[in-house]
PDB file of C-alpha atoms in Angstrom:
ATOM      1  CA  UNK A 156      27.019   8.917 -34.741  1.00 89.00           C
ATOM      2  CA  UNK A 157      28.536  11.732 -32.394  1.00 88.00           C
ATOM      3  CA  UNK A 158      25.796  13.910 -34.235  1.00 91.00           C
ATOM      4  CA  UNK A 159      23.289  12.295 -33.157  1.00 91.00           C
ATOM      5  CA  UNK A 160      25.133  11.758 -29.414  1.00 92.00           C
ATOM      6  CA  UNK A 161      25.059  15.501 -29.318  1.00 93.00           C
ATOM      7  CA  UNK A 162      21.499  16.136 -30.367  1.00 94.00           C
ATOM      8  CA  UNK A 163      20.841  13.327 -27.950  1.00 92.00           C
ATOM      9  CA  UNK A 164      22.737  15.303 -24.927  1.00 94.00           C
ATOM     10  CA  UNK A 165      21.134  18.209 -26.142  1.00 95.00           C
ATOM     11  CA  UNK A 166      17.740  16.856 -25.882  1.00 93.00           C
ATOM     12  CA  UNK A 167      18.307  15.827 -22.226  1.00 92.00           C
ATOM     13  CA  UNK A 168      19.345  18.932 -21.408  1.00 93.00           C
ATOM     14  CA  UNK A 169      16.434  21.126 -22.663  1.00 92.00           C
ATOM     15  CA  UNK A 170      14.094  17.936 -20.459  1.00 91.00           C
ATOM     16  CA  UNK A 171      16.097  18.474 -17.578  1.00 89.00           C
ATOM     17  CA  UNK A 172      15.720  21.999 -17.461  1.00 92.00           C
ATOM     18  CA  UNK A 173      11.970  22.226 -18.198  1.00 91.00           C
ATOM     19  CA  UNK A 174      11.699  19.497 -15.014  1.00 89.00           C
ATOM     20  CA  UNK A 175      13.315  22.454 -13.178  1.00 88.00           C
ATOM     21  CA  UNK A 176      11.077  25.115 -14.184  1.00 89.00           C
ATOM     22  CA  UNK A 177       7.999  22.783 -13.809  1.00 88.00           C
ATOM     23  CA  UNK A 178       9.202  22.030 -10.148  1.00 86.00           C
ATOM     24  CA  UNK A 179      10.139  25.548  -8.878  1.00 87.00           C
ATOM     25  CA  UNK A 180       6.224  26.309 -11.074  1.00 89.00           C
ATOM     26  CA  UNK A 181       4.708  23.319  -8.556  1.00 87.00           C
ATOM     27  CA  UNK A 182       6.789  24.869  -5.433  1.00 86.00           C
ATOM     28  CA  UNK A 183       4.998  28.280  -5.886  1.00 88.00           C
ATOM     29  CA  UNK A 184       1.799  26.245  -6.310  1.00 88.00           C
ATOM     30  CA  UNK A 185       2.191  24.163  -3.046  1.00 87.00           C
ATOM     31  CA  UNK A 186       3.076  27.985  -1.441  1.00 86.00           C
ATOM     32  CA  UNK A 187      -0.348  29.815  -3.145  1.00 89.00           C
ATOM     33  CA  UNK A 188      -2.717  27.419  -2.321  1.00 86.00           C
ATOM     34  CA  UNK A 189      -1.147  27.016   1.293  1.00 84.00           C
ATOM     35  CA  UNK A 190      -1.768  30.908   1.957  1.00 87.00           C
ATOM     36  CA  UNK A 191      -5.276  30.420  -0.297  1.00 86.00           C
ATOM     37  CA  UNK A 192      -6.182  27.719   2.438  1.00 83.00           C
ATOM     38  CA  UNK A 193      -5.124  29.431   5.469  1.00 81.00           C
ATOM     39  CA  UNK A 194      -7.124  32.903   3.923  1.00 83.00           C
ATOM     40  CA  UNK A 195     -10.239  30.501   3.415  1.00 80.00           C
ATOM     41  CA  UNK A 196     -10.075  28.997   7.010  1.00 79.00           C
ATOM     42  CA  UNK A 197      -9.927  32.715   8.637  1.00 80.00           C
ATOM     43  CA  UNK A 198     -13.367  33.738   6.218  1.00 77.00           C
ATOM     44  CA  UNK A 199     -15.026  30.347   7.385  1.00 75.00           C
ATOM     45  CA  UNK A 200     -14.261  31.380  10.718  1.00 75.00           C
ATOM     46  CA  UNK A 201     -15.297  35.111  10.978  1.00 73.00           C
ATOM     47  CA  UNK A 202     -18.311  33.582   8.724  1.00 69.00           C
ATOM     48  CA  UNK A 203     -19.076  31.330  11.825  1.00 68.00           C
ATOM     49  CA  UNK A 204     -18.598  34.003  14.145  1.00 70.00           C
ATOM     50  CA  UNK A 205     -21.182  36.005  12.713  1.00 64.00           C
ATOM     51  CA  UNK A 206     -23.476  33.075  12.067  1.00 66.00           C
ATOM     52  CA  UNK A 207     -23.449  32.606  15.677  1.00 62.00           C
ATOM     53  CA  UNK A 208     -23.929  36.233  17.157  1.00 64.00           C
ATOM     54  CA  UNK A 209     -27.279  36.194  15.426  1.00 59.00           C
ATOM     55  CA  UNK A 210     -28.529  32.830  16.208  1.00 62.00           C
ATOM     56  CA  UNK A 211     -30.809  32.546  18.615  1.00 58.00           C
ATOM     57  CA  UNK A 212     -29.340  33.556  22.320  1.00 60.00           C
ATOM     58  CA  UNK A 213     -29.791  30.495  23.900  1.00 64.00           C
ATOM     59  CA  UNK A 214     -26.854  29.233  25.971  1.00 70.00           C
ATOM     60  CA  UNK A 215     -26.733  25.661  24.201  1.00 67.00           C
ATOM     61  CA  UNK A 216     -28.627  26.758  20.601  1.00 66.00           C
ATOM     62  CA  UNK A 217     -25.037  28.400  20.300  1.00 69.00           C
ATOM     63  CA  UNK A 218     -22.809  26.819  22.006  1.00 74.00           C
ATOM     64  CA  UNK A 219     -24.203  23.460  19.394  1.00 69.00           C
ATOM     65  CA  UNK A 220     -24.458  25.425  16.777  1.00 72.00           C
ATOM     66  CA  UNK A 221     -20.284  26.534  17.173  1.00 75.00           C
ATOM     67  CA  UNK A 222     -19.257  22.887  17.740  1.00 73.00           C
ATOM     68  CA  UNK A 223     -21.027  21.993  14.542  1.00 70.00           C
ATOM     69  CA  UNK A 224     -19.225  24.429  12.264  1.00 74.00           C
ATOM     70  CA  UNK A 225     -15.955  23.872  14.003  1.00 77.00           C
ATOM     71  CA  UNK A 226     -16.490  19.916  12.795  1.00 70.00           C
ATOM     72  CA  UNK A 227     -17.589  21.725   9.262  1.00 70.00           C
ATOM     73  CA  UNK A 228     -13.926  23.465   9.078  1.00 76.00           C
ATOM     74  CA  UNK A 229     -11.971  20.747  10.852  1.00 71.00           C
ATOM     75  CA  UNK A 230     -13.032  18.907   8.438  1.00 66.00           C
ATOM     76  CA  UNK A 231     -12.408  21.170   5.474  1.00 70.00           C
ATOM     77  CA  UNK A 232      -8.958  21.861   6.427  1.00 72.00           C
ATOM     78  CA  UNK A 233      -8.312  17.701   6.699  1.00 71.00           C
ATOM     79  CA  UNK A 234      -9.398  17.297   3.292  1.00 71.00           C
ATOM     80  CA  UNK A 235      -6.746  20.646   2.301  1.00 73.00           C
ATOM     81  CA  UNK A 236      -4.176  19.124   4.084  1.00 76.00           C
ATOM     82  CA  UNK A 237      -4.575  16.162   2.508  1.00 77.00           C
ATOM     83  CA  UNK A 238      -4.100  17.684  -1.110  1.00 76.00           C
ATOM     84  CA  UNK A 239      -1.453  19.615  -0.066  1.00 76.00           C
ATOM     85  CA  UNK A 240       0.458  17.075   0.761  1.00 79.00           C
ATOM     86  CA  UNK A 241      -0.593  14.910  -2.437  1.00 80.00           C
ATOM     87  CA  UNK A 242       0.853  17.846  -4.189  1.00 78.00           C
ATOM     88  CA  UNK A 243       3.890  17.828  -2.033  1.00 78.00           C
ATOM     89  CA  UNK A 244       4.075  14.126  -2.952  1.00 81.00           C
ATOM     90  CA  UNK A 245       3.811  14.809  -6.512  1.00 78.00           C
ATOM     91  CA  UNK A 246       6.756  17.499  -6.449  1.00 76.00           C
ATOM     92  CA  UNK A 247       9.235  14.624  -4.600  1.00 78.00           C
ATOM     93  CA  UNK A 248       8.171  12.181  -7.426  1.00 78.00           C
ATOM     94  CA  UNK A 249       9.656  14.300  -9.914  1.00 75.00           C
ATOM     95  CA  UNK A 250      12.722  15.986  -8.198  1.00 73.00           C
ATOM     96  CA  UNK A 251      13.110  12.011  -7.688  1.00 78.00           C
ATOM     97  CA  UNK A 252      12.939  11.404 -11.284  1.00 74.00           C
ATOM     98  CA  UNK A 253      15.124  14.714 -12.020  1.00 70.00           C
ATOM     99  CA  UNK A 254      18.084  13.387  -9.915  1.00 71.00           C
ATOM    100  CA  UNK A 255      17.705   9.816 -11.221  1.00 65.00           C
TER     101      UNK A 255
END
């Protein structure tokens, strides 16, 4: 019986320490795709930016034509935010379940 206790114990501690490695794994995740989305906002931008310099030269072709792209990233970003923090979520779930 105190065999088996000890495999038991052992067990739990090889789980507990993969739950570590697999959170500080998510952590650096949450951190990559954080700088991945801010580099991807600055192309879209400068992408815009030189969409609009050679649209047509019209005051109000351009000035539309920036408000509709702006909507385009806003948008973009809102929906990277949002799985950000799903993955944020995620990584509280299981330090949740570690400590419990």
């Amino acid at each position: 019986m105190k065999k088996r206790i000890k495999e038991l114990e052992t067990t739990l501690q090889n789980c507990k320490i993969r739950i570590e490695s697999r959170d500080h794994i998510m952590g650096k995740v949450v951190v990559q795709i954080r700088e991945v989305a801010n580099h991807i906002q600055t192309l879209a931008v400068q992408a815009d930016i030189l969409s609009v310099k050679y649209e047509l030269e019209t005051d109000r072709g351009q000035e539309l034509a920036l408000l509709l792209k702006k909507i385009r990233i806003l948008t973009k970003t809102k929906d990277m935010d949002q799985r950000l923090e799903r993955l944020e979520q995620f990584q509280k779930e299981m330090a949740n379940e570690r400590a419990a």
